[in-house]
Tab-separated table of N, CA, C and O in Angstrom:
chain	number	residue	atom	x	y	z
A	1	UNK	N	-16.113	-8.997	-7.918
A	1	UNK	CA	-15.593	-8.637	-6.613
A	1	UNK	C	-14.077	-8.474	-6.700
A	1	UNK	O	-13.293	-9.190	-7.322
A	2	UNK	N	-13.782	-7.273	-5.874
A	2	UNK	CA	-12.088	-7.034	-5.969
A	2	UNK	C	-11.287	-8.139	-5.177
A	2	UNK	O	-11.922	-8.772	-4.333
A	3	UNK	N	-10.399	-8.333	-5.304
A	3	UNK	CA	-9.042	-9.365	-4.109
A	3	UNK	C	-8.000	-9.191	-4.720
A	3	UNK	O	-7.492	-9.454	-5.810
A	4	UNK	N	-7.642	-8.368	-3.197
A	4	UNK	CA	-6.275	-7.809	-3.181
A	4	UNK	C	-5.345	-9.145	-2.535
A	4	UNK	O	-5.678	-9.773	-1.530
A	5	UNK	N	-4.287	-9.375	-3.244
A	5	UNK	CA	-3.074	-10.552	-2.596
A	5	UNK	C	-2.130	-9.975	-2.453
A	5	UNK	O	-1.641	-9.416	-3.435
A	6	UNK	N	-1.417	-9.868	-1.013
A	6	UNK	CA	0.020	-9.247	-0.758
A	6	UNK	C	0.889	-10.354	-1.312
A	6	UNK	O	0.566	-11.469	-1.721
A	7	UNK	N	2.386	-9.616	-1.201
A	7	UNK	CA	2.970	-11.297	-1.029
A	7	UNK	C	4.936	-10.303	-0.849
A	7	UNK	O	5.217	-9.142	-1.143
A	8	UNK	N	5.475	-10.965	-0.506
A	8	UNK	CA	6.903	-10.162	-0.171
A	8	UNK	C	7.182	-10.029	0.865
A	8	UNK	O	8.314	-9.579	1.042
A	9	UNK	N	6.795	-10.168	1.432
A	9	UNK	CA	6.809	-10.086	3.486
A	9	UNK	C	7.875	-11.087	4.159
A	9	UNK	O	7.843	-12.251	3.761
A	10	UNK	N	8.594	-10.819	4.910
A	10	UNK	CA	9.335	-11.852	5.661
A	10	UNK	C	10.114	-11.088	6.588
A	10	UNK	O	9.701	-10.085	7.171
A	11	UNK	N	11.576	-11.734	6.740
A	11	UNK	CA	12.558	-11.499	7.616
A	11	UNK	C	13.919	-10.864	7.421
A	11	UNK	O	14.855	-11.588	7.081
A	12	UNK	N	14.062	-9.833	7.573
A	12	UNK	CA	15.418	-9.460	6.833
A	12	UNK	C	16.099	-8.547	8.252
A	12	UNK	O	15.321	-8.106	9.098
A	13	UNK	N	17.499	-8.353	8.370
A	13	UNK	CA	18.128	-7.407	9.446
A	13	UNK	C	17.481	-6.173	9.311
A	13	UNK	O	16.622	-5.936	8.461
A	14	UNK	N	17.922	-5.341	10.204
A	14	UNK	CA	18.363	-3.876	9.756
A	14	UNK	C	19.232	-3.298	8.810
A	14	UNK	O	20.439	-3.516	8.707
A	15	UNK	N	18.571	-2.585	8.159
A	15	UNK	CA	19.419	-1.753	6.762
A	15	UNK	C	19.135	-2.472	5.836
A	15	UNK	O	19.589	-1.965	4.810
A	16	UNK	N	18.285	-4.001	5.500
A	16	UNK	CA	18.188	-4.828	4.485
A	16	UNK	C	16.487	-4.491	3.628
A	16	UNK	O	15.497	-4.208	4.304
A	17	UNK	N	16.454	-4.566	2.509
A	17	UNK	CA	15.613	-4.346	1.761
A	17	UNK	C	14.454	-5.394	1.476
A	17	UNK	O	14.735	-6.580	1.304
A	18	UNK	N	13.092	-4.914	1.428
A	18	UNK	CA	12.262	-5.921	0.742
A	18	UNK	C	11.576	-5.166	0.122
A	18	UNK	O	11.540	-3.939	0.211
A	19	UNK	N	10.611	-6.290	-0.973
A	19	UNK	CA	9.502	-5.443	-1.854
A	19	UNK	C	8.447	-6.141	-1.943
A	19	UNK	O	8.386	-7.345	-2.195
A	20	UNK	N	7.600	-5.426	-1.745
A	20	UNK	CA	6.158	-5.391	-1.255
A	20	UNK	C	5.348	-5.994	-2.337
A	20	UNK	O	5.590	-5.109	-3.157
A	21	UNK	N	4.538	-6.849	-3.013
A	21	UNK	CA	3.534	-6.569	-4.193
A	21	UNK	C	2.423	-6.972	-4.028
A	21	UNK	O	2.293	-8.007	-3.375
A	22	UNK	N	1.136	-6.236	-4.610
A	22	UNK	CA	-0.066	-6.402	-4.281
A	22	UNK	C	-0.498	-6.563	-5.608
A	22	UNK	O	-0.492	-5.682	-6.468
A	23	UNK	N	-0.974	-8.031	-5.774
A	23	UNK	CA	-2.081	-7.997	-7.133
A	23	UNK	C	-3.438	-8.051	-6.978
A	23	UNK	O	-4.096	-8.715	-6.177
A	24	UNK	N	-3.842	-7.177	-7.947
A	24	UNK	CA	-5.751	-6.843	-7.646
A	24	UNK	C	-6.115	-7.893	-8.750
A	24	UNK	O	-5.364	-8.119	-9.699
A	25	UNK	N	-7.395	-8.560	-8.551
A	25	UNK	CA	-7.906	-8.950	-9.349
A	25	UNK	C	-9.709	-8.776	-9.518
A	25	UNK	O	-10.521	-8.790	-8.592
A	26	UNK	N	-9.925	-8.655	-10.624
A	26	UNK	CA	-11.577	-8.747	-10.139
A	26	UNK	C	-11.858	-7.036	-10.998
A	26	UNK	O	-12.887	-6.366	-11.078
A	27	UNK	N	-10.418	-6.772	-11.547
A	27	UNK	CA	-10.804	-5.068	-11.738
A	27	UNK	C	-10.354	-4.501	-13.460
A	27	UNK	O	-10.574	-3.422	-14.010
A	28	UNK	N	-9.740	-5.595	-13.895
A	28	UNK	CA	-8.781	-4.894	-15.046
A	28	UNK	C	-9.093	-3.663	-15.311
A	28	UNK	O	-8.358	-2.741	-14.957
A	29	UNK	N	-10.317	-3.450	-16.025
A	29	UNK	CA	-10.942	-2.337	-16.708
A	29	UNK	C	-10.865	-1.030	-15.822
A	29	UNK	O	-10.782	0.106	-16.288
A	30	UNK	N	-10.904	-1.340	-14.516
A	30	UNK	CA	-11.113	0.183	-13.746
A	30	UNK	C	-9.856	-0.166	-12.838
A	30	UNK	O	-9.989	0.372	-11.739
A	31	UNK	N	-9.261	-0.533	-12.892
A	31	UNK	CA	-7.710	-0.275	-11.818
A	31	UNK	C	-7.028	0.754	-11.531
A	31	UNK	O	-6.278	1.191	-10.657
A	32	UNK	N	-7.738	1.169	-13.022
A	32	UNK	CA	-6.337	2.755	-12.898
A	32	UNK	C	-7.074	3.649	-12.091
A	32	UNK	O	-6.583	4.353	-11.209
A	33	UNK	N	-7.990	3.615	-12.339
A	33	UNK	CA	-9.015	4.767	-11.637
A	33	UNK	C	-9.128	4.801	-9.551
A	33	UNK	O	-9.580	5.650	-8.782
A	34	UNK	N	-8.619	3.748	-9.370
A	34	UNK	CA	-7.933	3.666	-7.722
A	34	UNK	C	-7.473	4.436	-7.386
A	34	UNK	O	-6.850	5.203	-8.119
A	35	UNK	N	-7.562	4.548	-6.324
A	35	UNK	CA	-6.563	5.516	-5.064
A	35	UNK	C	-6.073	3.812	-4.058
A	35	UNK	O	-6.732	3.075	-3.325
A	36	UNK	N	-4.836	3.792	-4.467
A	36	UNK	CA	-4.032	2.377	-3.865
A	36	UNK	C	-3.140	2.933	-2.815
A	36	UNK	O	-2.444	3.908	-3.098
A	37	UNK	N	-3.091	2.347	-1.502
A	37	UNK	CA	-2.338	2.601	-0.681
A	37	UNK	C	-1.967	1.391	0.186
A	37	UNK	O	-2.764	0.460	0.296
A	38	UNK	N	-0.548	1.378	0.921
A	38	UNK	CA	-0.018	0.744	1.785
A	38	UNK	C	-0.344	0.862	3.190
A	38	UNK	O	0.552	1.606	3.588
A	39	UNK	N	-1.324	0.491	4.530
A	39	UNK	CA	-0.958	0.421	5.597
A	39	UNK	C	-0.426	-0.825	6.364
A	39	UNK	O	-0.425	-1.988	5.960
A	40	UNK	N	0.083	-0.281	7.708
A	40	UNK	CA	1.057	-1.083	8.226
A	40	UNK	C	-0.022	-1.052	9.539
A	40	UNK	O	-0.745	-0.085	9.782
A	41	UNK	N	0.014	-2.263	10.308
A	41	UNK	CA	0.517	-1.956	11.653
A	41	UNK	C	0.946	-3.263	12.750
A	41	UNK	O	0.845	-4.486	12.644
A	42	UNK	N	1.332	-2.601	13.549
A	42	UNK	CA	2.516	-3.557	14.600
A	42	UNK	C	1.536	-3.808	16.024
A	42	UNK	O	0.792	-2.910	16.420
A	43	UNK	N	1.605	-4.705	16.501
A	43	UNK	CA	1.438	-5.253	17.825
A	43	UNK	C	0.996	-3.884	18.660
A	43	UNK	O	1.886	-3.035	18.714
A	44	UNK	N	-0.055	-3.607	19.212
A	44	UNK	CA	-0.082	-2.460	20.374
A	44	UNK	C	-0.085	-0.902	19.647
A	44	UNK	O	-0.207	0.145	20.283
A	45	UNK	N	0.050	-0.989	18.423
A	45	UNK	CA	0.408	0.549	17.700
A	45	UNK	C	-1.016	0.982	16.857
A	45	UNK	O	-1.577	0.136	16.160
A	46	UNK	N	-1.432	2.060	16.952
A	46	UNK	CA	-2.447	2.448	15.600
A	46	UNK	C	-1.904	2.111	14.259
A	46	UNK	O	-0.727	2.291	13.947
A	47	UNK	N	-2.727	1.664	13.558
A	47	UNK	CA	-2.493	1.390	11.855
A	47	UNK	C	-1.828	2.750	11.185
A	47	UNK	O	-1.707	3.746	11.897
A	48	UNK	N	-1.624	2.761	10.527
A	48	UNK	CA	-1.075	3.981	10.296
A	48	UNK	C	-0.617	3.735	8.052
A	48	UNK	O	0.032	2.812	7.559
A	49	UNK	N	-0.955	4.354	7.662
A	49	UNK	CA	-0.974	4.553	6.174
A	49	UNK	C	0.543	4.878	5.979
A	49	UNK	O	1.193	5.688	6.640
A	50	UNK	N	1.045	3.992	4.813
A	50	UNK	CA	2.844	4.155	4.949
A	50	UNK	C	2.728	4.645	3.726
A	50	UNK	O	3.640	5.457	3.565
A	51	UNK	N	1.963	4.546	2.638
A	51	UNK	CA	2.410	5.118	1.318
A	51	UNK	C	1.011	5.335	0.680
A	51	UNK	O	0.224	4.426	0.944
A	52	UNK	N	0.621	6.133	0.057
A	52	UNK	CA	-0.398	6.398	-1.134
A	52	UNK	C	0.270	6.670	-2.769
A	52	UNK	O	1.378	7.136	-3.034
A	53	UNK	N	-0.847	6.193	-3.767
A	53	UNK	CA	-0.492	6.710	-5.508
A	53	UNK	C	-2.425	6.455	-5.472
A	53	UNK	O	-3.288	5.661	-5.099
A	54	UNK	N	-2.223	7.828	-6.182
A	54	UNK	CA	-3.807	7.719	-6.370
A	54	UNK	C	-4.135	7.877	-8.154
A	54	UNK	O	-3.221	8.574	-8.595
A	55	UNK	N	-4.724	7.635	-8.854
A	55	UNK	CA	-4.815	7.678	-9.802
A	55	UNK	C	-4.729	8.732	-11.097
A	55	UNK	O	-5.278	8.639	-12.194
A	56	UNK	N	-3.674	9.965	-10.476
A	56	UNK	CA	-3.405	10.956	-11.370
A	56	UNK	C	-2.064	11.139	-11.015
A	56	UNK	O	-1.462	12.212	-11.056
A	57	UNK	N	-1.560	9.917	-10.622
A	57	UNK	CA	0.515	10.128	-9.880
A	57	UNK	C	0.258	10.452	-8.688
A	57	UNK	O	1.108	9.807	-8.074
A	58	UNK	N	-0.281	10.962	-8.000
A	58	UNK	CA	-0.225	11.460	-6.908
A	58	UNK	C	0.242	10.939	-5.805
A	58	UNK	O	-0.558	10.382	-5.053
A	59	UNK	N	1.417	10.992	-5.514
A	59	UNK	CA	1.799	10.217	-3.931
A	59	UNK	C	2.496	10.575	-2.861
A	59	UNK	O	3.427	11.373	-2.969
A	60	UNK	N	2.103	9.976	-1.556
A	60	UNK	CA	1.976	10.604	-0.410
A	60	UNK	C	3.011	9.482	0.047
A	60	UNK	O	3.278	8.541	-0.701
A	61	UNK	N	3.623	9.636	1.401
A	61	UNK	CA	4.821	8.563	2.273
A	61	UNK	C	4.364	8.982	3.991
A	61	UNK	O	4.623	10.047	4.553
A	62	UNK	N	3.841	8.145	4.406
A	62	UNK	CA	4.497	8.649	6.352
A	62	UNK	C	6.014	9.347	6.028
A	62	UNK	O	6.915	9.097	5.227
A	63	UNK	N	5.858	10.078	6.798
A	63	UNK	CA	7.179	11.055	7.170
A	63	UNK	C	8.144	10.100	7.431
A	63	UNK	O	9.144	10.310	6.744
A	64	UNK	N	8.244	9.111	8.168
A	64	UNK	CA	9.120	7.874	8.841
A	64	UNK	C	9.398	7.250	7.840
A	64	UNK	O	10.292	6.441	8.091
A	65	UNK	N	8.980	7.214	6.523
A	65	UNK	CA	9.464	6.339	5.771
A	65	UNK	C	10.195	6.977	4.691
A	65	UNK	O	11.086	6.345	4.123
A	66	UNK	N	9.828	8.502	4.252
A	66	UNK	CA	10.421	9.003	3.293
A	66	UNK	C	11.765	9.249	3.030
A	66	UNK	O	12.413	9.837	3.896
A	67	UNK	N	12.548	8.750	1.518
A	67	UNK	CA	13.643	8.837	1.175
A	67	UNK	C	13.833	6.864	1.519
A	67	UNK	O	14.726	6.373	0.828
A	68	UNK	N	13.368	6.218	2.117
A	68	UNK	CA	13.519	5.083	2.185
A	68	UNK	C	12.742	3.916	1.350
A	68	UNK	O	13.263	2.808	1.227
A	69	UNK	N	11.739	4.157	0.904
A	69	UNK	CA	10.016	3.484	0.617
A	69	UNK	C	10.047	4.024	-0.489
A	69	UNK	O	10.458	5.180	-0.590
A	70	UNK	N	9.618	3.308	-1.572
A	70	UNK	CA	8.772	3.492	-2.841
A	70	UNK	C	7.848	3.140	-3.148
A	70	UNK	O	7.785	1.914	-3.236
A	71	UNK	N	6.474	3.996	-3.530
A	71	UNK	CA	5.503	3.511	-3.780
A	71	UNK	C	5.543	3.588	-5.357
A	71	UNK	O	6.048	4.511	-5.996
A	72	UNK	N	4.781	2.197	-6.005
A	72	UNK	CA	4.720	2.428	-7.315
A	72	UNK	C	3.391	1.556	-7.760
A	72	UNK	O	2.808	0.906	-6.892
A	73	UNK	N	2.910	1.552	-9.150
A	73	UNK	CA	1.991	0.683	-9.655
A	73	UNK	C	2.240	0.355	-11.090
A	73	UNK	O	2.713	1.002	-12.024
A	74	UNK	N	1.977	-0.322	-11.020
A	74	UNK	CA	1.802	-1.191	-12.791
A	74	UNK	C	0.042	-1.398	-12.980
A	74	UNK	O	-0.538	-2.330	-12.423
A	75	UNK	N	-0.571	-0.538	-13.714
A	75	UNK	CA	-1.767	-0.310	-14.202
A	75	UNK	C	-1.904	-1.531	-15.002
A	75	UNK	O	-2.632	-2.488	-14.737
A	76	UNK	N	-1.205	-1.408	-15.907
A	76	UNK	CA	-1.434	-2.515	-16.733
A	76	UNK	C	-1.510	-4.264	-16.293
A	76	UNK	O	-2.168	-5.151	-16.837
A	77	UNK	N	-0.514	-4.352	-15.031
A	77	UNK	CA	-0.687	-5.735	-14.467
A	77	UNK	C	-1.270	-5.464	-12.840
A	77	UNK	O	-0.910	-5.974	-11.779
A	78	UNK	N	-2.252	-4.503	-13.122
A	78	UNK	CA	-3.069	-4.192	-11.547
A	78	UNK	C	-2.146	-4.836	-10.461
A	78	UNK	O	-2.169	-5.961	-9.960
A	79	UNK	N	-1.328	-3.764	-10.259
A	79	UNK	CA	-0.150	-5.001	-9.337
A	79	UNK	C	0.295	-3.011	-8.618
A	79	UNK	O	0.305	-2.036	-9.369
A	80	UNK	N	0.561	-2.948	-7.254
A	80	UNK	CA	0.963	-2.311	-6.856
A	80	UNK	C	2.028	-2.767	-5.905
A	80	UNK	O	1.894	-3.826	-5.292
A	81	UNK	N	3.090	-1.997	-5.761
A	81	UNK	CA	4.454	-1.920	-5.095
A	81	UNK	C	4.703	-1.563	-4.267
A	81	UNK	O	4.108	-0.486	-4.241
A	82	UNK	N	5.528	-1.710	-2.907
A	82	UNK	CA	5.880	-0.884	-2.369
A	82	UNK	C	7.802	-1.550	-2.012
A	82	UNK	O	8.156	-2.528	-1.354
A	83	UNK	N	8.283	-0.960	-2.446
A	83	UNK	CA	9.852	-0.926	-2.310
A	83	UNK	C	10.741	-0.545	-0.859
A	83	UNK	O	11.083	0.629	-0.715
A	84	UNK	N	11.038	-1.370	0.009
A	84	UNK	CA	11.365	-0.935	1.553
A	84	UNK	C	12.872	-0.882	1.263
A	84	UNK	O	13.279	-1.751	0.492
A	85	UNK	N	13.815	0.033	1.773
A	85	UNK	CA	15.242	0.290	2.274
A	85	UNK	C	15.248	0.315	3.318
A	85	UNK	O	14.266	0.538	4.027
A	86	UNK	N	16.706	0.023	3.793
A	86	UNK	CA	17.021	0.951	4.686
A	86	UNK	C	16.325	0.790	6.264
A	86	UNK	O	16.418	1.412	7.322
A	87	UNK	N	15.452	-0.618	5.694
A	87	UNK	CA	14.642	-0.776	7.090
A	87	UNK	C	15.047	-1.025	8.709
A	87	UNK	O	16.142	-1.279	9.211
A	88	UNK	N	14.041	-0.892	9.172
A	88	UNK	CA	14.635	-0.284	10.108
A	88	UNK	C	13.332	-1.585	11.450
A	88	UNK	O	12.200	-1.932	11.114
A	89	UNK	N	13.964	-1.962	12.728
A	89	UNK	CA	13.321	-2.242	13.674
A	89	UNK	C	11.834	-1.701	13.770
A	89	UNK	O	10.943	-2.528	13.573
A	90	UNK	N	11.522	-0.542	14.021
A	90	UNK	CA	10.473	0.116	13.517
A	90	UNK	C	9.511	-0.379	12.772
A	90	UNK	O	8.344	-0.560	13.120
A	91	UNK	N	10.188	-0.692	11.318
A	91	UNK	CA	9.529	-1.061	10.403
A	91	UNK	C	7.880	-1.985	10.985
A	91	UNK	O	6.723	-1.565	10.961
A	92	UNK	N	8.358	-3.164	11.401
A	92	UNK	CA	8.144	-4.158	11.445
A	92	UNK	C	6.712	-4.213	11.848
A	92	UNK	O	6.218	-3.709	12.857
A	93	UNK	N	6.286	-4.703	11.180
A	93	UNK	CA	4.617	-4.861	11.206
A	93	UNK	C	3.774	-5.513	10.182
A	93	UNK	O	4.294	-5.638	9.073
A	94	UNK	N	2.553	-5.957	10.346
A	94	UNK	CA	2.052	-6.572	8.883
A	94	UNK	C	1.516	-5.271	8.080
A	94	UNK	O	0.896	-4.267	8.431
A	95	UNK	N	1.993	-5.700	6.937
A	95	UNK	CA	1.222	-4.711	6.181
A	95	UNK	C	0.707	-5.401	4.987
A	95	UNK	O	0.898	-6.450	4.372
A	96	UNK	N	-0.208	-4.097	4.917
A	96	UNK	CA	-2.043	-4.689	3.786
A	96	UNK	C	-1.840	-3.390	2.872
A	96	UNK	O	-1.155	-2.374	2.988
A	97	UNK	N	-2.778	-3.891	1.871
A	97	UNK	CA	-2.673	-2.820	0.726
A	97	UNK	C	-4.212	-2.987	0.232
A	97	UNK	O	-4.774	-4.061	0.021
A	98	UNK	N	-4.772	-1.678	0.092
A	98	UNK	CA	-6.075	-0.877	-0.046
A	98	UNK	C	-6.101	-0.693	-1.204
A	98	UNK	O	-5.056	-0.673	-1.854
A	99	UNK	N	-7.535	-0.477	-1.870
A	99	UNK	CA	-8.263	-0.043	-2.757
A	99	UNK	C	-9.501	0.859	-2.412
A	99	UNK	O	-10.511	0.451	-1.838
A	100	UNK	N	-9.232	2.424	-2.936
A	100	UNK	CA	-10.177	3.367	-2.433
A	100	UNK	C	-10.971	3.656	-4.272
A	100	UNK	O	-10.280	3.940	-5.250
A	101	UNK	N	-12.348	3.500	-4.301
A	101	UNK	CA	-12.864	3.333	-5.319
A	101	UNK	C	-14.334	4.447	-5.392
A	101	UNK	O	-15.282	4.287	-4.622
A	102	UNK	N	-14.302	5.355	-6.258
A	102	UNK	CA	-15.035	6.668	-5.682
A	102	UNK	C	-16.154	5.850	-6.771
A	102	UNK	O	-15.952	5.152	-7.764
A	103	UNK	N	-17.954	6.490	-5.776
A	103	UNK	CA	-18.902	5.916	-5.889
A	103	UNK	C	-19.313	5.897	-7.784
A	103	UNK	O	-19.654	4.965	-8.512
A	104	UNK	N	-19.084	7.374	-8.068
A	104	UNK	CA	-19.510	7.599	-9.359
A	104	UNK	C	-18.421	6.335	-10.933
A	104	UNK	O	-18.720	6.138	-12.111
A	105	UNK	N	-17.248	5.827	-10.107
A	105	UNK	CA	-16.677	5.018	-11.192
A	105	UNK	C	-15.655	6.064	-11.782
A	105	UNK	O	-14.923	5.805	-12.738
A	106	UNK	N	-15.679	7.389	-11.051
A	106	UNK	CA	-14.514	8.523	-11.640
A	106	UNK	C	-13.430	7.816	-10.868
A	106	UNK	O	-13.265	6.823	-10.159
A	107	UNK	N	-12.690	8.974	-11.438
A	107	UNK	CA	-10.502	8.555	-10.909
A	107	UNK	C	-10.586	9.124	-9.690
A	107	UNK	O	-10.962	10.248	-9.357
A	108	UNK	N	-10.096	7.991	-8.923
A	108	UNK	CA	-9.793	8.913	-7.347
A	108	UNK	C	-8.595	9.454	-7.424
A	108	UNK	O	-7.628	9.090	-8.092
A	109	UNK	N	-8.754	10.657	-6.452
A	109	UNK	CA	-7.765	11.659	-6.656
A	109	UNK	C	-7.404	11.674	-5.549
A	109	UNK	O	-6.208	11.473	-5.335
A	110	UNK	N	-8.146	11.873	-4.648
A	110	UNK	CA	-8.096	11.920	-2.619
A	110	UNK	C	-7.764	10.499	-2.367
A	110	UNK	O	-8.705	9.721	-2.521
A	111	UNK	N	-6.388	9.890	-1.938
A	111	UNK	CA	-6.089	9.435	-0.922
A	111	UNK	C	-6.857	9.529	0.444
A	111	UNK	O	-7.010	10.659	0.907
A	112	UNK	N	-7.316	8.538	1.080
A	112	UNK	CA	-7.945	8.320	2.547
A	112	UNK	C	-6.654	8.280	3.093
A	112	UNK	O	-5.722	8.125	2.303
A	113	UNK	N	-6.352	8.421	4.617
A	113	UNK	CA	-4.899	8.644	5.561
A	113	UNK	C	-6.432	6.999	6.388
A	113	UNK	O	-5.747	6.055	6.781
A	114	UNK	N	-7.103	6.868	6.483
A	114	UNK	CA	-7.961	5.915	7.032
A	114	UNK	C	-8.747	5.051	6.505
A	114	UNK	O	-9.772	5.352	5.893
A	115	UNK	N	-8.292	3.776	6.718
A	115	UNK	CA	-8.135	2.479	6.304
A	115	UNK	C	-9.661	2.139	5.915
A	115	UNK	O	-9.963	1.441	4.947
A	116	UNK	N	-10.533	2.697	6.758
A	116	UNK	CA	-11.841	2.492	7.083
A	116	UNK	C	-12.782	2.968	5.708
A	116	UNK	O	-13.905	2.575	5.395
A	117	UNK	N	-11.738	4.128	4.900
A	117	UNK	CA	-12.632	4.677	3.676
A	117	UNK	C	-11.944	3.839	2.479
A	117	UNK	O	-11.829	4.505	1.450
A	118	UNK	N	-11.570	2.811	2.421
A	118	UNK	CA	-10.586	2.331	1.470
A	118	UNK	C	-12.014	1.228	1.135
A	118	UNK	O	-12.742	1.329	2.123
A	119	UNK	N	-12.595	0.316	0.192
A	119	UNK	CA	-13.005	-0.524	-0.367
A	119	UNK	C	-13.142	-1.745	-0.178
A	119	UNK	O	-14.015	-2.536	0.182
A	120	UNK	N	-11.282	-1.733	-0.747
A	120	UNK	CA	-11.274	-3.345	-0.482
A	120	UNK	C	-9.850	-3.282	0.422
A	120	UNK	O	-9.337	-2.221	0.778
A	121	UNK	N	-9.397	-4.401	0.676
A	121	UNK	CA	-7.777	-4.433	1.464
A	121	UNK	C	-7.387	-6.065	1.611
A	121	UNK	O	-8.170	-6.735	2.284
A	122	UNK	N	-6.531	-6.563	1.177
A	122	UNK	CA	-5.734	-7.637	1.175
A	122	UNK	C	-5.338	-7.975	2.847
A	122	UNK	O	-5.364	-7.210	3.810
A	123	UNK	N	-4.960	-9.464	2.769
A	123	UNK	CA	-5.216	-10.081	4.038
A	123	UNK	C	-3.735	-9.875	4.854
A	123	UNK	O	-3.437	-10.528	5.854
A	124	UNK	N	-2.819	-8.784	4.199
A	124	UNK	CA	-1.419	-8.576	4.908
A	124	UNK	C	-0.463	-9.520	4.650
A	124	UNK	O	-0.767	-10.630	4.214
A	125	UNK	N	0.665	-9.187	4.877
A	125	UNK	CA	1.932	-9.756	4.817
A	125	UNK	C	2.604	-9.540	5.953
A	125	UNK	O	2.187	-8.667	6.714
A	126	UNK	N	3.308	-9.993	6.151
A	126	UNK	CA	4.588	-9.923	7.848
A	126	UNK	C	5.679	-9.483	7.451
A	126	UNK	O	6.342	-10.297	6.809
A	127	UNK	N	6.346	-7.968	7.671
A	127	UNK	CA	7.563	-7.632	7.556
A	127	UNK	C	7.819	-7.537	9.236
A	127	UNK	O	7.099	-7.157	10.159
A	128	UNK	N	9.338	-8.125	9.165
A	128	UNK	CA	9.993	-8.285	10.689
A	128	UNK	C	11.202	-8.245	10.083
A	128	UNK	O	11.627	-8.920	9.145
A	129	UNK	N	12.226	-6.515	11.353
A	129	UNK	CA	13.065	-6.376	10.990
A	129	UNK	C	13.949	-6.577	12.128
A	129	UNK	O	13.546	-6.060	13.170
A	130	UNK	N	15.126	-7.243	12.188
A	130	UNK	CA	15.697	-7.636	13.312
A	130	UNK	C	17.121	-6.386	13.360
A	130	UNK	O	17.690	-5.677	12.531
A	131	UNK	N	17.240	-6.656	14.877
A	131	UNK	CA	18.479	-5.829	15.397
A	131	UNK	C	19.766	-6.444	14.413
A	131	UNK	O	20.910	-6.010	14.552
């Protein structure tokens, strides 16, 4: 069985940086073959997908975050990233990190934008960005 663990989450101003990390376990052998993504969401707001890397480089950003956010992965230590700048009030929401795992055991290539086609998903972290 997969389990995803966030961990990096807390309290920082505006304009201050955090970094995100998600370790999978339960997968060594097929990790790479994921479609891994970041969603967020805040109090009263739809969830909303902040970053995708799917298993051929492929990566996607919410518009709101791009030039700010890095998505990255370490295959080798099934550990995925996400790198925040620049953050912003906005930001602020828990965010979870997904595992989209295609039926046949091939490389996902398609990113889901919905949380609902993702696998597995970690129990979130709390980013809160203050004025």
């Amino acid at each position: 069985q997969v389990q995803l663990v966030e961990s990096g989450g807390g309290s920082v101003q505006a304009g201050g940086s955090l970094r995100l990390a998600c370790v999978a376990s339960g997968t060594t052998y097929t990790y790479s073959r994921y479609c891994m993504a970041w969603f967020r969401q805040a109090p009263g707001k739809e969830r909303e997908r902040v970053a995708s890397y799917n298993s051929v480089g492929g990566i996607s950003y919410l518009k709101s975050v791009e030039g700010r956010f890095t998505i990255s992965r370490d295959n080798a230590q099934t550990t995925l990233y996400l790198q925040m700048n620049s953050l912003k009030p906005e930001d602020t929401a828990v965010y979870s990190c997904a595992a989209q795992v295609r039926r046949d055991g091939g490389y996902c290539t398609f990113s889901s934008p919905t949380l609902t086609e993702y696998n597995y998903t970690g129990q979130g972290t709390q980013v809160t960005v203050s004025e």
